[in-house]
Amino acid sequence: MTESDERLHAPAAARNGEAILQVLKAMHQPGLRYLEIASGPGQHAALFAEAMPDIFWQPSDPDPRMRASQLAWARGLDNMSAPLELDVLKPQWWEPVENRVDVMLCVNMIHCAPKEAIEGLLAGAGRLLEPGSALLLYGPFTFNGMHSVDSNKNFDRMLRQQNAEWGVRDLNDIADAGQKHGMVYERYVEMPSNNHILVLRRQGALQEDTLI
Ligand SMILES: C[S@@+](CC[C@H](N)C(=O)[O-])C[C@H]1O[C@@H](n2cnc3c(N)ncnc32)[C@H](O)[C@@H]1O
């Protein structure tokens, strides 16, 4: 992480931001309200808010240093809100979210947090999203317990050495947690460097005008 003024810069966010933006643009509808969980430095939030001026971006993070950086990245962007303090491991973590949420995005968080973060995230998505709306979950994942490439396996080993509670998560565990909270796994989008975006959709009657 490097620093210029109060804005922190994450090299990974610089690498994957454009590819994620293309996925968001393909789902774009004017007026969508995004809630981003674990926005980190806020670099993605600013990129997406600037590229799609007709959407609203709500960043968040439990870490005050990250929220200070998000505030700095939001300067001059009318459609990027001040960050919320949200930690998906806390009970009822979604309560501070007051505005409507049309889409949730979470990039590279669940492998850098205890496994319980999966269920916490899905529980909040089930409460905050309307039927038909989606949670987009970006990261490296295993499929039926298998890494798609050796580099992800090495990354997983490195994460677990860094923190015994961290590690690359499996699609089945995410889909199972989603089922408990009304969030149904729908599909994945392949992303560069063996990452994926998982799409989980809030169960219930689909409304064409909110379907992304
Ligand atoms: C690897 S960084 C990714 C940041 C950003 N999404 C990006 O891609 O640049 C992981 C982020 O997850 C946040 N995080 C860790 N545990 C969390 C939790 N329980 N709830 C919400 N965010 C969490 C950290 O504070 C950190 O900002």
PDB file of N, CA and C and ligand atoms in Angstrom, residues 10 12-13 16 36-41 44 61-63 66 86-89 106-109 111-114 117, ligand 1:
ATOM      1  N   ALA A  10      -3.764   0.766  -3.393  1.00  0.00           N
ATOM      2  CA  ALA A  10      -3.453  -0.674  -3.307  1.00  0.00           C
ATOM      3  C   ALA A  10      -3.095  -1.169  -4.708  1.00  0.00           C
ATOM      4  N   ALA A  12      -3.153  -4.096  -5.985  1.00  0.00           N
ATOM      5  CA  ALA A  12      -4.128  -5.064  -6.539  1.00  0.00           C
ATOM      6  C   ALA A  12      -5.341  -4.319  -7.096  1.00  0.00           C
ATOM      7  N   ALA A  13      -5.766  -3.267  -6.409  1.00  0.00           N
ATOM      8  CA  ALA A  13      -6.944  -2.516  -6.868  1.00  0.00           C
ATOM      9  C   ALA A  13      -6.640  -1.807  -8.193  1.00  0.00           C
ATOM     10  N   ASN A  16      -6.903  -4.764 -10.875  1.00  0.00           N
ATOM     11  CA  ASN A  16      -8.174  -5.427 -11.210  1.00  0.00           C
ATOM     12  C   ASN A  16      -9.352  -4.468 -11.395  1.00  0.00           C
ATOM     13  N   GLU A  36     -20.743  -1.072  -1.074  1.00  0.00           N
ATOM     14  CA  GLU A  36     -19.514  -1.869  -1.143  1.00  0.00           C
ATOM     15  C   GLU A  36     -19.068  -2.230   0.274  1.00  0.00           C
ATOM     16  N   ILE A  37     -18.856  -3.524   0.479  1.00  0.00           N
ATOM     17  CA  ILE A  37     -18.339  -4.018   1.760  1.00  0.00           C
ATOM     18  C   ILE A  37     -16.835  -4.160   1.628  1.00  0.00           C
ATOM     19  N   ALA A  38     -16.101  -3.722   2.669  1.00  0.00           N
ATOM     20  CA  ALA A  38     -14.636  -3.856   2.669  1.00  0.00           C
ATOM     21  C   ALA A  38     -14.008  -3.093   1.508  1.00  0.00           C
ATOM     22  N   SER A  39     -14.315  -1.822   1.415  1.00  0.00           N
ATOM     23  CA  SER A  39     -13.807  -1.000   0.292  1.00  0.00           C
ATOM     24  C   SER A  39     -12.306  -0.759   0.379  1.00  0.00           C
ATOM     25  N   GLY A  40     -11.690  -1.073   1.528  1.00  0.00           N
ATOM     26  CA  GLY A  40     -10.238  -0.867   1.647  1.00  0.00           C
ATOM     27  C   GLY A  40      -9.903   0.603   1.424  1.00  0.00           C
ATOM     28  N   PRO A  41      -8.881   0.880   0.609  1.00  0.00           N
ATOM     29  CA  PRO A  41      -8.465   2.274   0.421  1.00  0.00           C
ATOM     30  C   PRO A  41      -9.526   3.171  -0.235  1.00  0.00           C
ATOM     31  N   HIS A  44     -11.185   1.612  -5.707  1.00  0.00           N
ATOM     32  CA  HIS A  44     -12.219   1.046  -6.581  1.00  0.00           C
ATOM     33  C   HIS A  44     -13.459   1.933  -6.546  1.00  0.00           C
ATOM     34  N   ASP A  61     -15.847   0.138   5.519  1.00  0.00           N
ATOM     35  CA  ASP A  61     -14.750  -0.717   5.994  1.00  0.00           C
ATOM     36  C   ASP A  61     -14.725  -0.621   7.518  1.00  0.00           C
ATOM     37  N   PRO A  62     -14.301  -1.701   8.201  1.00  0.00           N
ATOM     38  CA  PRO A  62     -14.173  -1.592   9.660  1.00  0.00           C
ATOM     39  C   PRO A  62     -12.937  -0.803  10.099  1.00  0.00           C
ATOM     40  N   ASP A  63     -11.964  -0.648   9.195  1.00  0.00           N
ATOM     41  CA  ASP A  63     -10.667  -0.063   9.569  1.00  0.00           C
ATOM     42  C   ASP A  63     -10.707   1.461   9.384  1.00  0.00           C
ATOM     43  N   MET A  66      -8.625   2.966   6.605  1.00  0.00           N
ATOM     44  CA  MET A  66      -9.211   2.769   5.273  1.00  0.00           C
ATOM     45  C   MET A  66     -10.345   3.773   5.039  1.00  0.00           C
ATOM     46  N   LEU A  86     -18.599  -0.686   8.725  1.00  0.00           N
ATOM     47  CA  LEU A  86     -19.343  -1.951   8.675  1.00  0.00           C
ATOM     48  C   LEU A  86     -18.372  -3.114   8.801  1.00  0.00           C
ATOM     49  N   ASP A  87     -18.665  -4.010   9.741  1.00  0.00           N
ATOM     50  CA  ASP A  87     -17.847  -5.201   9.976  1.00  0.00           C
ATOM     51  C   ASP A  87     -18.787  -6.392   9.950  1.00  0.00           C
ATOM     52  N   VAL A  88     -18.650  -7.237   8.942  1.00  0.00           N
ATOM     53  CA  VAL A  88     -19.628  -8.312   8.735  1.00  0.00           C
ATOM     54  C   VAL A  88     -19.566  -9.399   9.824  1.00  0.00           C
ATOM     55  N   LEU A  89     -18.580  -9.308  10.701  1.00  0.00           N
ATOM     56  CA  LEU A  89     -18.518 -10.278  11.805  1.00  0.00           C
ATOM     57  C   LEU A  89     -19.353  -9.826  12.997  1.00  0.00           C
ATOM     58  N   CYS A 106     -18.392  -6.911  -2.990  1.00  0.00           N
ATOM     59  CA  CYS A 106     -17.353  -7.171  -1.987  1.00  0.00           C
ATOM     60  C   CYS A 106     -16.154  -7.766  -2.717  1.00  0.00           C
ATOM     61  N   VAL A 107     -15.047  -7.047  -2.673  1.00  0.00           N
ATOM     62  CA  VAL A 107     -13.850  -7.449  -3.433  1.00  0.00           C
ATOM     63  C   VAL A 107     -12.740  -7.876  -2.468  1.00  0.00           C
ATOM     64  N   ASN A 108     -12.264  -9.081  -2.666  1.00  0.00           N
ATOM     65  CA  ASN A 108     -11.072  -9.563  -1.939  1.00  0.00           C
ATOM     66  C   ASN A 108     -11.157  -9.390  -0.429  1.00  0.00           C
ATOM     67  N   MET A 109     -12.291  -9.727   0.146  1.00  0.00           N
ATOM     68  CA  MET A 109     -12.397  -9.664   1.608  1.00  0.00           C
ATOM     69  C   MET A 109     -12.458 -11.030   2.261  1.00  0.00           C
ATOM     70  N   HIS A 111     -11.367 -13.949   1.934  1.00  0.00           N
ATOM     71  CA  HIS A 111     -10.178 -14.773   2.189  1.00  0.00           C
ATOM     72  C   HIS A 111      -9.202 -14.081   3.152  1.00  0.00           C
ATOM     73  N   CYS A 112      -9.475 -12.814   3.459  1.00  0.00           N
ATOM     74  CA  CYS A 112      -8.634 -12.061   4.412  1.00  0.00           C
ATOM     75  C   CYS A 112      -9.400 -11.817   5.704  1.00  0.00           C
ATOM     76  N   ALA A 113     -10.253 -12.755   6.073  1.00  0.00           N
ATOM     77  CA  ALA A 113     -11.080 -12.628   7.273  1.00  0.00           C
ATOM     78  C   ALA A 113     -11.414 -14.047   7.731  1.00  0.00           C
ATOM     79  N   PRO A 114     -11.830 -14.231   8.986  1.00  0.00           N
ATOM     80  CA  PRO A 114     -12.232 -15.572   9.421  1.00  0.00           C
ATOM     81  C   PRO A 114     -13.371 -16.112   8.570  1.00  0.00           C
ATOM     82  N   ALA A 117     -16.941 -14.804   8.231  1.00  0.00           N
ATOM     83  CA  ALA A 117     -17.275 -13.611   7.433  1.00  0.00           C
ATOM     84  C   ALA A 117     -18.179 -13.977   6.255  1.00  0.00           C
TER      85      ALA A 117
HETATM   86  C1  LIG B   1      -7.433  -7.167   0.844  1.00  0.00           C
HETATM   87  S1  LIG B   1      -8.332  -5.799   1.421  1.00  0.00           S
HETATM   88  C2  LIG B   1      -9.364  -5.450   0.024  1.00  0.00           C
HETATM   89  C3  LIG B   1      -9.791  -4.019  -0.042  1.00  0.00           C
HETATM   90  C4  LIG B   1     -10.538  -3.595  -1.307  1.00  0.00           C
HETATM   91  N1  LIG B   1     -11.791  -4.263  -1.462  1.00  0.00           N
HETATM   92  C5  LIG B   1      -9.701  -3.781  -2.530  1.00  0.00           C
HETATM   93  O1  LIG B   1      -9.927  -4.710  -3.296  1.00  0.00           O
HETATM   94  O2  LIG B   1      -8.762  -2.977  -2.709  1.00  0.00           O
HETATM   95  C6  LIG B   1      -9.446  -6.512   2.597  1.00  0.00           C
HETATM   96  C7  LIG B   1     -10.338  -5.510   3.301  1.00  0.00           C
HETATM   97  O3  LIG B   1     -11.302  -6.248   4.056  1.00  0.00           O
HETATM   98  C8  LIG B   1     -11.581  -5.529   5.228  1.00  0.00           C
HETATM   99  N2  LIG B   1     -12.181  -6.456   6.194  1.00  0.00           N
HETATM  100  C9  LIG B   1     -11.539  -7.392   6.930  1.00  0.00           C
HETATM  101  N3  LIG B   1     -12.395  -8.012   7.756  1.00  0.00           N
HETATM  102  C10 LIG B   1     -13.620  -7.473   7.514  1.00  0.00           C
HETATM  103  C11 LIG B   1     -14.905  -7.684   8.063  1.00  0.00           C
HETATM  104  N4  LIG B   1     -15.086  -8.579   9.036  1.00  0.00           N
HETATM  105  N5  LIG B   1     -15.954  -6.956   7.597  1.00  0.00           N
HETATM  106  C12 LIG B   1     -15.756  -6.053   6.617  1.00  0.00           C
HETATM  107  N6  LIG B   1     -14.558  -5.790   6.071  1.00  0.00           N
HETATM  108  C13 LIG B   1     -13.486  -6.488   6.520  1.00  0.00           C
HETATM  109  C14 LIG B   1     -10.227  -4.984   5.642  1.00  0.00           C
HETATM  110  O4  LIG B   1     -10.332  -3.916   6.551  1.00  0.00           O
HETATM  111  C15 LIG B   1      -9.624  -4.595   4.305  1.00  0.00           C
HETATM  112  O5  LIG B   1      -9.891  -3.260   3.982  1.00  0.00           O
END
